[in-house]
mmCIF file of C-alpha atoms and ligand atoms in Angstrom:
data_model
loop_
_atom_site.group_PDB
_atom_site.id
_atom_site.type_symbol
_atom_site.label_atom_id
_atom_site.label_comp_id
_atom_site.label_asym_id
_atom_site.label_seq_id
_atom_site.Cartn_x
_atom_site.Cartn_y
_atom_site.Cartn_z
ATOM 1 C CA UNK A 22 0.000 0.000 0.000
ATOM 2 C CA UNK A 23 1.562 3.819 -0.849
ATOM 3 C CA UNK A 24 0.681 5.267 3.000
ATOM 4 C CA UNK A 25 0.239 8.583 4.513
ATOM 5 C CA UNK A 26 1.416 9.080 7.863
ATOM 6 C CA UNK A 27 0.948 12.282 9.284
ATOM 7 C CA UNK A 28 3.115 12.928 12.032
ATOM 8 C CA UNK A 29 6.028 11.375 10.665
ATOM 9 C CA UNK A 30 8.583 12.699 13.021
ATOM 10 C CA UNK A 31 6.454 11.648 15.961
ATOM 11 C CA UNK A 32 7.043 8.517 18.151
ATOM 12 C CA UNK A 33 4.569 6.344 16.341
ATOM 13 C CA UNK A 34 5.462 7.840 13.239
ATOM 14 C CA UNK A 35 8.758 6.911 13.060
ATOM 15 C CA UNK A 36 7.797 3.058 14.422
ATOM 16 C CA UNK A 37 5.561 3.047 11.519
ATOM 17 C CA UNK A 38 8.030 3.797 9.195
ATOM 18 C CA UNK A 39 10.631 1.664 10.859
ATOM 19 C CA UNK A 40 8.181 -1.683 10.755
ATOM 20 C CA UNK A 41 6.093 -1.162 7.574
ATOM 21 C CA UNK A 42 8.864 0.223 5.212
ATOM 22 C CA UNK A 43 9.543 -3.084 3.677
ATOM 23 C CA UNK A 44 5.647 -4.064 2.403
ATOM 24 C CA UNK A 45 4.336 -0.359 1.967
ATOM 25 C CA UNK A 46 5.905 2.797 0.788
ATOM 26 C CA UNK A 47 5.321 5.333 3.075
ATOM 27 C CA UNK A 48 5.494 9.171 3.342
ATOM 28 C CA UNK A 49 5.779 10.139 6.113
ATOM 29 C CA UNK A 50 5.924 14.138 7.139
ATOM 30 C CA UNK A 51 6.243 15.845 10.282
ATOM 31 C CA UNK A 52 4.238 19.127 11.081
ATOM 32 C CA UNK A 53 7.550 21.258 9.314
ATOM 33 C CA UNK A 54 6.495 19.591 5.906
ATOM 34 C CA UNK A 55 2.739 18.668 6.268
ATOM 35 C CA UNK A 56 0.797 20.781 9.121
ATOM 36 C CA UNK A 57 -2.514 19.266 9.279
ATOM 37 C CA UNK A 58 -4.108 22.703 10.289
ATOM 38 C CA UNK A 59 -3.856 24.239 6.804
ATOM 39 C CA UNK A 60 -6.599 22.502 4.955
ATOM 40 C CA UNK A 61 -5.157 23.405 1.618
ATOM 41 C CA UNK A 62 -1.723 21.849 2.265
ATOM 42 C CA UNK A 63 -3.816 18.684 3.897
ATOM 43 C CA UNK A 64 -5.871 18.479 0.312
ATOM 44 C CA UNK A 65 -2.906 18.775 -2.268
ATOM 45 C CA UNK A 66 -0.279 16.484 -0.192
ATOM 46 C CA UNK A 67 -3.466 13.918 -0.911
ATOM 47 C CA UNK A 68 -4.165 14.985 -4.003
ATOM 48 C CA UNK A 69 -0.887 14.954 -5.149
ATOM 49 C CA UNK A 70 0.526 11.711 -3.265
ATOM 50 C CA UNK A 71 -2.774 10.135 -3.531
ATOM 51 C CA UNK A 72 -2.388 7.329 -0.871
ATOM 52 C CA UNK A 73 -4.013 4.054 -0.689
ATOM 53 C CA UNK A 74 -4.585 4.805 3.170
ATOM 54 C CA UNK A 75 -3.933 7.970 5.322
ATOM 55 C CA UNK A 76 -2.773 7.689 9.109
ATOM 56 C CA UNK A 77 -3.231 10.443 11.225
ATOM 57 C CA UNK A 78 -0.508 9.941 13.865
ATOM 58 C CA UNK A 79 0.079 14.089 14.060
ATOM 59 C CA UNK A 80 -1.046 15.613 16.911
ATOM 60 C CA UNK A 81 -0.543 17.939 19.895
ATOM 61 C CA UNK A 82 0.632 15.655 22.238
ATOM 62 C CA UNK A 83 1.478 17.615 25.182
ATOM 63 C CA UNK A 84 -0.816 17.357 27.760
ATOM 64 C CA UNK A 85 -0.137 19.697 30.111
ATOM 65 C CA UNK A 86 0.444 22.220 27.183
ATOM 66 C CA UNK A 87 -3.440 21.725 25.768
ATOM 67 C CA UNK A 88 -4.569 23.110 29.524
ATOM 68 C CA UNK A 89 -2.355 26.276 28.637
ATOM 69 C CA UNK A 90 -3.114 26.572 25.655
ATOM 70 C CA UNK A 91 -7.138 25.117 24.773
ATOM 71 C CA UNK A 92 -7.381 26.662 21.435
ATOM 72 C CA UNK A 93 -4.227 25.478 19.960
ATOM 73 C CA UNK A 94 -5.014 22.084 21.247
ATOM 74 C CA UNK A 95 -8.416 22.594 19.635
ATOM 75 C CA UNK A 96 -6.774 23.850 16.485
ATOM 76 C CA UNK A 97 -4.218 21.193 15.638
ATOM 77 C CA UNK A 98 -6.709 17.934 17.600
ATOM 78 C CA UNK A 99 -9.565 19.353 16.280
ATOM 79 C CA UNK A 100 -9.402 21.493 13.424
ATOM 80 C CA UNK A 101 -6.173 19.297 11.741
ATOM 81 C CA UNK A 102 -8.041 16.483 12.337
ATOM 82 C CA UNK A 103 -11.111 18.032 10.128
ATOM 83 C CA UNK A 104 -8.695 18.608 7.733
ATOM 84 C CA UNK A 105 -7.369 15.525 7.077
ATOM 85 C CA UNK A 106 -10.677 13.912 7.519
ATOM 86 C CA UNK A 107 -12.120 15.863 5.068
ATOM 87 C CA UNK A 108 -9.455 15.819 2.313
ATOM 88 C CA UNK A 109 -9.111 12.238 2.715
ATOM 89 C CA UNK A 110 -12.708 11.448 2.299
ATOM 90 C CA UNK A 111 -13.277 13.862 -0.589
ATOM 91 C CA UNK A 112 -10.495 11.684 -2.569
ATOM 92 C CA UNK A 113 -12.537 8.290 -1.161
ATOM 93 C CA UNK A 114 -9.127 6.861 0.836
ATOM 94 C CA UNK A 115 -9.633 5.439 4.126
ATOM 95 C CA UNK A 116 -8.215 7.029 7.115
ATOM 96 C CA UNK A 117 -6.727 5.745 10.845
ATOM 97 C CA UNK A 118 -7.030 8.481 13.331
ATOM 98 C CA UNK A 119 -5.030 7.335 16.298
ATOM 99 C CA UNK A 120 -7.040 8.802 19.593
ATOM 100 C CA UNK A 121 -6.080 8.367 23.350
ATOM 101 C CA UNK A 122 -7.241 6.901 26.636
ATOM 102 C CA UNK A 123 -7.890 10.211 27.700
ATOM 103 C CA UNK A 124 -11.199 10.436 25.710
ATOM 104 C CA UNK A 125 -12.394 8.823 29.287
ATOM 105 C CA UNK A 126 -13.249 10.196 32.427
ATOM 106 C CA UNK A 127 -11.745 7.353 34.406
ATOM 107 C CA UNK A 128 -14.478 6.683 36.791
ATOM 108 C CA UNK A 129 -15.458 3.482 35.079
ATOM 109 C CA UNK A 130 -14.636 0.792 37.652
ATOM 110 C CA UNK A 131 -13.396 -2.202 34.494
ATOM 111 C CA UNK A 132 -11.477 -1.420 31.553
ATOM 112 C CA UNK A 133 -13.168 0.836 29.032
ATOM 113 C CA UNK A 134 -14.749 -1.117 26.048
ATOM 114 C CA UNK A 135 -14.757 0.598 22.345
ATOM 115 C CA UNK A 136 -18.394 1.389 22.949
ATOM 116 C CA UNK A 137 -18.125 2.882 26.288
ATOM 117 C CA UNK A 138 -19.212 6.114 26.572
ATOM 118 C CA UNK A 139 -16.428 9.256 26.427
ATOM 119 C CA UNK A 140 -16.079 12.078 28.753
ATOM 120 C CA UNK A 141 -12.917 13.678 28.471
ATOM 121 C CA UNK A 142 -11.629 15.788 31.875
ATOM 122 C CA UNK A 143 -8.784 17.207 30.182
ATOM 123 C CA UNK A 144 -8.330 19.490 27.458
ATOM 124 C CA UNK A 145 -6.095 16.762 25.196
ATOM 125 C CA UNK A 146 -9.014 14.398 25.808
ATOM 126 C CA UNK A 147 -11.192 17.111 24.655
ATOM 127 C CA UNK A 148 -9.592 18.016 21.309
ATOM 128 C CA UNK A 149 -8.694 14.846 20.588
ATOM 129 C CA UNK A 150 -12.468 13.365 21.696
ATOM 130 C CA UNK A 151 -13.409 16.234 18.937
ATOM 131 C CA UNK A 152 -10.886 14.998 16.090
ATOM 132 C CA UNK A 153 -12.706 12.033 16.344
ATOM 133 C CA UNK A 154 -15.820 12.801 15.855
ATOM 134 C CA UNK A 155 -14.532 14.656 12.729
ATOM 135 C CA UNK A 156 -13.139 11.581 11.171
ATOM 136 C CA UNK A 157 -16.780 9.613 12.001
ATOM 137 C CA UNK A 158 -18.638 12.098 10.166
ATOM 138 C CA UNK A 159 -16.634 12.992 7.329
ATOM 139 C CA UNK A 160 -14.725 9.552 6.302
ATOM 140 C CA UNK A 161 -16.928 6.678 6.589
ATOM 141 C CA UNK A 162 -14.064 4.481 5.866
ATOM 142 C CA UNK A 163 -12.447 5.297 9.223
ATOM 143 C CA UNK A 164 -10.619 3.077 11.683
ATOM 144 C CA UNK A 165 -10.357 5.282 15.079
ATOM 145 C CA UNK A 166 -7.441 3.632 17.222
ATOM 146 C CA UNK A 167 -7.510 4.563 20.776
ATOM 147 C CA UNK A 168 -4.253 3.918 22.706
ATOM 148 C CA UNK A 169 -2.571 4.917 25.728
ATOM 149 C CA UNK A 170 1.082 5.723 27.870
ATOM 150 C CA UNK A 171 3.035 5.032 24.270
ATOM 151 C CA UNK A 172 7.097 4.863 24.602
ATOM 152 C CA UNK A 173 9.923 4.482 21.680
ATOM 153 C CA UNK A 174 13.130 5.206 21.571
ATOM 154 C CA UNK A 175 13.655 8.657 20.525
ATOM 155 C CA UNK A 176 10.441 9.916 21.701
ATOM 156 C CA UNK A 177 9.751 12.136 24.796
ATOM 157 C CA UNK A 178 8.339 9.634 27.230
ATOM 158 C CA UNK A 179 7.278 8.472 31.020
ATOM 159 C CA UNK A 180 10.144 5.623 30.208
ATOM 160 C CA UNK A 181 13.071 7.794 29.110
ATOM 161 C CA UNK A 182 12.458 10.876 31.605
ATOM 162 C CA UNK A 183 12.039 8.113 34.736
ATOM 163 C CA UNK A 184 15.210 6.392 33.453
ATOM 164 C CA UNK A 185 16.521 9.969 33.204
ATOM 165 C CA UNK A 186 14.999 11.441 36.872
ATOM 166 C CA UNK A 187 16.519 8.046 38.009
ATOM 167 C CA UNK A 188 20.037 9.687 37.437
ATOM 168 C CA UNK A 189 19.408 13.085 38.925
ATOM 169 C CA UNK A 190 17.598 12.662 41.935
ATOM 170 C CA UNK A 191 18.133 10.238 45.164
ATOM 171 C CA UNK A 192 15.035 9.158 45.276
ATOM 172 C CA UNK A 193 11.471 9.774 43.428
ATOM 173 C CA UNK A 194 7.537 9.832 44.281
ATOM 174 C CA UNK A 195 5.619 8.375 41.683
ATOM 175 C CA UNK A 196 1.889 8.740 41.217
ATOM 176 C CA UNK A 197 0.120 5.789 41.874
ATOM 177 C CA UNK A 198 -3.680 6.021 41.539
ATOM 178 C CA UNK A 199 -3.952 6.710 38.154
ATOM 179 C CA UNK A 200 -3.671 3.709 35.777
ATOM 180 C CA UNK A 201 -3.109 2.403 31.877
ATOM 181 C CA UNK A 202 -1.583 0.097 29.405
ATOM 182 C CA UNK A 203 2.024 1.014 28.648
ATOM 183 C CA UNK A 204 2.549 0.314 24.948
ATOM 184 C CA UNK A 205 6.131 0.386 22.817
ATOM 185 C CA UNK A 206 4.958 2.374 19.713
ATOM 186 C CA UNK A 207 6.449 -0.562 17.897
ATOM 187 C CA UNK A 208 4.068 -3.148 18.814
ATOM 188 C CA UNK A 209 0.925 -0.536 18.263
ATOM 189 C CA UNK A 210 2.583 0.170 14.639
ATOM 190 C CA UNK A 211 2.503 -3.495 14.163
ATOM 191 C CA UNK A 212 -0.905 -3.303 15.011
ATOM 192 C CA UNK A 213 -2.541 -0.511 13.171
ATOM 193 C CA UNK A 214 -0.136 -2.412 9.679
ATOM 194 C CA UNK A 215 -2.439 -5.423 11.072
ATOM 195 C CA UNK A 216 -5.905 -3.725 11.350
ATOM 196 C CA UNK A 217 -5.805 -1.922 8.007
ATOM 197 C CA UNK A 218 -5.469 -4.638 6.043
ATOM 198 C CA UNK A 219 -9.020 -5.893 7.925
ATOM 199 C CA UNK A 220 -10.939 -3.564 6.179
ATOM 200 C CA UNK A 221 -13.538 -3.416 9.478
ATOM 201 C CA UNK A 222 -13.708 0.253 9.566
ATOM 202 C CA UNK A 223 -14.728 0.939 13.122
ATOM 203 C CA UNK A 224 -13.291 1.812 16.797
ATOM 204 C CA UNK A 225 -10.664 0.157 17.902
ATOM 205 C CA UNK A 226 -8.444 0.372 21.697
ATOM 206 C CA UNK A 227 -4.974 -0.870 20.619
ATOM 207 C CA UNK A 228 -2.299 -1.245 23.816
ATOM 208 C CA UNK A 229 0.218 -3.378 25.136
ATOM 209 C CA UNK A 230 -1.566 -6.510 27.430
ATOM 210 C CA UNK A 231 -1.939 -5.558 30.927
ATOM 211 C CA UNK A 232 -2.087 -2.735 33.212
ATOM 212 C CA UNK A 233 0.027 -0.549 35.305
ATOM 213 C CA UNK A 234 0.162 2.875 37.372
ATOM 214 C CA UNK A 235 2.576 5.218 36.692
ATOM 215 C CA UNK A 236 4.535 3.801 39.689
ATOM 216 C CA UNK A 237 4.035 -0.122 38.994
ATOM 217 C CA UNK A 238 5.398 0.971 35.178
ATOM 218 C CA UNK A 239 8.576 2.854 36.834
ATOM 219 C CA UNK A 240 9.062 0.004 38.853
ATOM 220 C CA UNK A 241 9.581 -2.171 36.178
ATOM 221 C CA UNK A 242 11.552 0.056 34.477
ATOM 222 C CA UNK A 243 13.885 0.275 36.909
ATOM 223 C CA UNK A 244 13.832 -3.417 37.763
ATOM 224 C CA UNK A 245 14.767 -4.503 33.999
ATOM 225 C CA UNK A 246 17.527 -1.448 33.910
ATOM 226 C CA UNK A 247 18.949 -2.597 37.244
ATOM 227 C CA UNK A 248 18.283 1.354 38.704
ATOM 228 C CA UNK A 249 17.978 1.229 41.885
ATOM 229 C CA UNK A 250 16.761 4.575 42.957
ATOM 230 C CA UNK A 251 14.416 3.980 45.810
ATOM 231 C CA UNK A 252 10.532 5.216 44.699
ATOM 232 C CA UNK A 253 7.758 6.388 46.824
ATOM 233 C CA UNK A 254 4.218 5.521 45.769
ATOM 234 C CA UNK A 255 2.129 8.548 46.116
ATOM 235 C CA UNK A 256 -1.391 10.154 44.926
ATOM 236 C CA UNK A 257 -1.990 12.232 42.212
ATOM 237 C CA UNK A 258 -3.596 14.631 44.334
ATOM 238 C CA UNK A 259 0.148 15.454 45.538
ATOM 239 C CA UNK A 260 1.699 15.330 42.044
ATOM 240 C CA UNK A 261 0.673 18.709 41.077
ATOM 241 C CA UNK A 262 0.237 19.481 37.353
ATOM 242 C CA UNK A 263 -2.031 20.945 35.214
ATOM 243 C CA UNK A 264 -3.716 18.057 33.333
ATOM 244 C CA UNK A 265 -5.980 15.611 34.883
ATOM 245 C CA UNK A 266 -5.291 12.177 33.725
ATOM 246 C CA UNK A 267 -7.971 9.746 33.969
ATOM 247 C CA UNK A 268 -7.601 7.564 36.944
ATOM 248 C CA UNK A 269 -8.672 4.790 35.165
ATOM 249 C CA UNK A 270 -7.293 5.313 31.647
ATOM 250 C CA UNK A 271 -6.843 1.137 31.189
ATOM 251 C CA UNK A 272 -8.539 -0.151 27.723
ATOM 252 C CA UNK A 273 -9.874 -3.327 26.646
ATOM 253 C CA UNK A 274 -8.838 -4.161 23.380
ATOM 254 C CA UNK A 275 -11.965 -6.348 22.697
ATOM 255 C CA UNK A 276 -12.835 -5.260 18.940
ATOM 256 C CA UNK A 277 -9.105 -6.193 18.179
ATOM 257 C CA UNK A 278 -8.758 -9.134 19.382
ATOM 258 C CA UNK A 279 -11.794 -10.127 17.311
ATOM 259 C CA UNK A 280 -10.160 -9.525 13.973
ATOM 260 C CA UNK A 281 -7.095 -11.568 15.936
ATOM 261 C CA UNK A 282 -5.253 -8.625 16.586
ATOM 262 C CA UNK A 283 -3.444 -9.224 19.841
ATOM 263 C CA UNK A 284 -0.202 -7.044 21.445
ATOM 264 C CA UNK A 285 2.088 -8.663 23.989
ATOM 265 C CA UNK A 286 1.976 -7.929 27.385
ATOM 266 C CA UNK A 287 3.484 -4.804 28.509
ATOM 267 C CA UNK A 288 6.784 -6.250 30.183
ATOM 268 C CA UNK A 289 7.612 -8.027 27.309
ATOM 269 C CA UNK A 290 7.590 -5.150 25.516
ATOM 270 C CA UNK A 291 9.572 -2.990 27.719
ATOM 271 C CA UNK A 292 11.986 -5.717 27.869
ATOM 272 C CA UNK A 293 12.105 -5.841 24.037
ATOM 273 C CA UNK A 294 12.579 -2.062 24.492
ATOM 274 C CA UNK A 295 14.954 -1.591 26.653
ATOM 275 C CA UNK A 296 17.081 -4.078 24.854
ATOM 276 C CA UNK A 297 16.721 -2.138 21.699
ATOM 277 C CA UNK A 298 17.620 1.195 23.415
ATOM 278 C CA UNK A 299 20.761 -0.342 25.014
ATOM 279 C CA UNK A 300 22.045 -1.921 21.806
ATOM 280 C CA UNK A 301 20.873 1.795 20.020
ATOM 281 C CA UNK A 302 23.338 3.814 22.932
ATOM 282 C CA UNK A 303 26.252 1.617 21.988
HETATM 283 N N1 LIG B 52 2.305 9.540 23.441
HETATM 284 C C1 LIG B 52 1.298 8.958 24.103
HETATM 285 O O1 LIG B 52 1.443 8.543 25.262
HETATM 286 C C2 LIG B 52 -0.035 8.786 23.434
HETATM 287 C C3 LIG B 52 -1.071 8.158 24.153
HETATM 288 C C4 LIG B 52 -2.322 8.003 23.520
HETATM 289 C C5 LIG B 52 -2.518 8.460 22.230
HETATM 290 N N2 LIG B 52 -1.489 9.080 21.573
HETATM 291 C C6 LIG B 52 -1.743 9.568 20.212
HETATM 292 O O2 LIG B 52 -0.879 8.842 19.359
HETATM 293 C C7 LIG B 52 -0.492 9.666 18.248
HETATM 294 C C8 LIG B 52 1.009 9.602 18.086
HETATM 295 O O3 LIG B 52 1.611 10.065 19.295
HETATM 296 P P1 LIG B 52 3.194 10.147 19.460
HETATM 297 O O4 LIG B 52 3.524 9.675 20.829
HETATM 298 O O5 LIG B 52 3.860 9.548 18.270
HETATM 299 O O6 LIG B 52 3.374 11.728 19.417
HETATM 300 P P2 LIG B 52 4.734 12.582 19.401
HETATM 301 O O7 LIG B 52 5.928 11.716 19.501
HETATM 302 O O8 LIG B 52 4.546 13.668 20.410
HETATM 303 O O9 LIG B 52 4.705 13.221 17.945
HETATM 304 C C9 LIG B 52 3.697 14.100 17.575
HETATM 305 C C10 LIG B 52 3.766 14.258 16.086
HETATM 306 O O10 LIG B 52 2.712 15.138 15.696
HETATM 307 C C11 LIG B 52 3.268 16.090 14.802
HETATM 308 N N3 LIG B 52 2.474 17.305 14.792
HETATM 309 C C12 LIG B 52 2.401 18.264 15.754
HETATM 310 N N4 LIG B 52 1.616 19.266 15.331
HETATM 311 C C13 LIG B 52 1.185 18.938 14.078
HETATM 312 C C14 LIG B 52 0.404 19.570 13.099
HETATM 313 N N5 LIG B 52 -0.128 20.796 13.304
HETATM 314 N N6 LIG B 52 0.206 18.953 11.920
HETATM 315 C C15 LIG B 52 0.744 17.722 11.671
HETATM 316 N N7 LIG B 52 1.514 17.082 12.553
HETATM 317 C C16 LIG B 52 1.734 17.676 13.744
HETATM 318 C C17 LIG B 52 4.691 16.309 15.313
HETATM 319 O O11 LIG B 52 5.473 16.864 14.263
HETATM 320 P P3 LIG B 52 6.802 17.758 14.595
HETATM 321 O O12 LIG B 52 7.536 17.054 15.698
HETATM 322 O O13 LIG B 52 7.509 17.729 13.294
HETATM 323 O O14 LIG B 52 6.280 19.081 15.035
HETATM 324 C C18 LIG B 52 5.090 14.873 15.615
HETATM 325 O O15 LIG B 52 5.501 14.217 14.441
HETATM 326 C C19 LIG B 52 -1.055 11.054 18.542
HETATM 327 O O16 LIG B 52 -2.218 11.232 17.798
HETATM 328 C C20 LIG B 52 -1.394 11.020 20.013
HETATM 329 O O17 LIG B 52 -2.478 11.866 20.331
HETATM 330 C C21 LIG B 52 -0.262 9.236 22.127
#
């Protein structure tokens, strides 16, 4: 397939392009080259590239940033995501819109299904929550992928600033009500190549098996690096920032696994990352 992946320079991104180079030919901007908030640059890179497939992996992923700033959050989540929606329906190619855990409010008390019912607290979960219901109106060959707490090697991430903290500080306090599925944007690239050759346009939770907090994920960071700063479980009501994550953010990937679409559990993966970034340092 001749893909589109927005957000090219992005974690994802680049995993895309890393895993699905060698059976699709991929383009893959970042927001430099392709900025999915001007519609007319959106329409001619399709127009012009015309792509079996679009994914939109571009997006402003800074949390606490969308809080400070709601309308640029609104403009590239939202807005962008019109954008691409629209251009990519006008030309009939199908689109993945990858969306976020943080669509939820977190008060569920079991793992949010694909049909459960969103109510973003947070201004990412907002703009993002809208971006989707862009691409379900305007492209009705849509796959929306929601995933959650995604790492890779190069990427700005809870995994590489803990293993980074870990080196700067004698000890650290680590929220530990709040919960997810860590996933290694490797294994969800694999995933999304997977579920667009499925053709079941629909909703879709993609993650990593299993579930962690924040502090159960550092712990088994540090375990697998051998780090052994001490860490201190603590609330989030005493981790001040400006976001709200959900304090149940954890998915159930049940529409995936129905097409046979599985991920490995999350310590696999981190071992398979951390491997990958050790051999990658030298
Ligand atoms: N990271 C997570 O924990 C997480 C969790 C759940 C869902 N997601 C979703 O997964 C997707 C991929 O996330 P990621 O971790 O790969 O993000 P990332 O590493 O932060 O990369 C974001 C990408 O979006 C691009 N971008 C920013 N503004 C843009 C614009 N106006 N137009 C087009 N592209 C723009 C950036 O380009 P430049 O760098 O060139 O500016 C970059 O390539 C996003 O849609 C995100 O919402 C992420």
């Amino acid at each position: 397939m001749n893909l589109l992946v927005t957000g090219g320079t992005g974690q994802l991104g680049r995993a895309i392009t890393r895993l699905g180079s060698a059976q699709h030919q991929i383009t893959a901007p970042g927001s430099a080259e392709l900025d999915a908030t001007d519609a007319r640059a959106v329409a001619s890179a399709i127009a012009e590239s015309r792509p079996d497939l679009v994914i939109h992996a571009g997006a402003m992923t800074d949390v606490d940033g969308c809080e400070h700033d709601p309308k640029l959050a609104h403009r590239i989540n939202g807005l962008g995501t019109q954008n691409v929606a629209a251009a990519s329906a006008s030309a009939g190619t199908p689109i993945v819109y990858v969306s976020t855990n943080f669509v939820f409010d977190g008060s569920l008390e079991r793992p949010y299904l694909e049909f459960d019912t969103p109510n973003p607290i947070s201004l990412y979960g907002a703009s993002k929550l809208a971006g989707e219901h862009a691409v379900s109106s305007l492209n009705p060959q849509h796959y929306i992928v929601r995933t959650a707490m995604v790492y890779d090697e190069t990427g700005h991430n809870f995994v590489n600033s803990m293993l980074r903290l870990a080196t700067q500080h004698p000890k650290l306090t680590i929220v530990d009500d709040q919960y997810g599925n860590p996933t290694y944007a490797g294994d969800l690239a694999l995933g999304i190549l997977q579920l667009i050759q499925s053709g079941a346009f629909g909703t879709y939770h993609v993650t990593n098996a299993g579930t962690a907090s924040w502090h159960e994920w550092a712990v088994k960071i540090f375990e697998l690096s051998g780090v052994e700063t001490p860490t201190e479980p603590i609330p989030g009501s005493q981790f001040k920032r400006a976001a709200t994550p959900p304090a149940n953010g954890v998915l159930d990937n049940m529409a995936a696994a129905g097409l046979g679409i599985e991920l490995p559990h999350w310590h696999d993966a981190l071992e398979r990352y951390l491997h990958r970034r050790s051999e990658l340092a030298g």
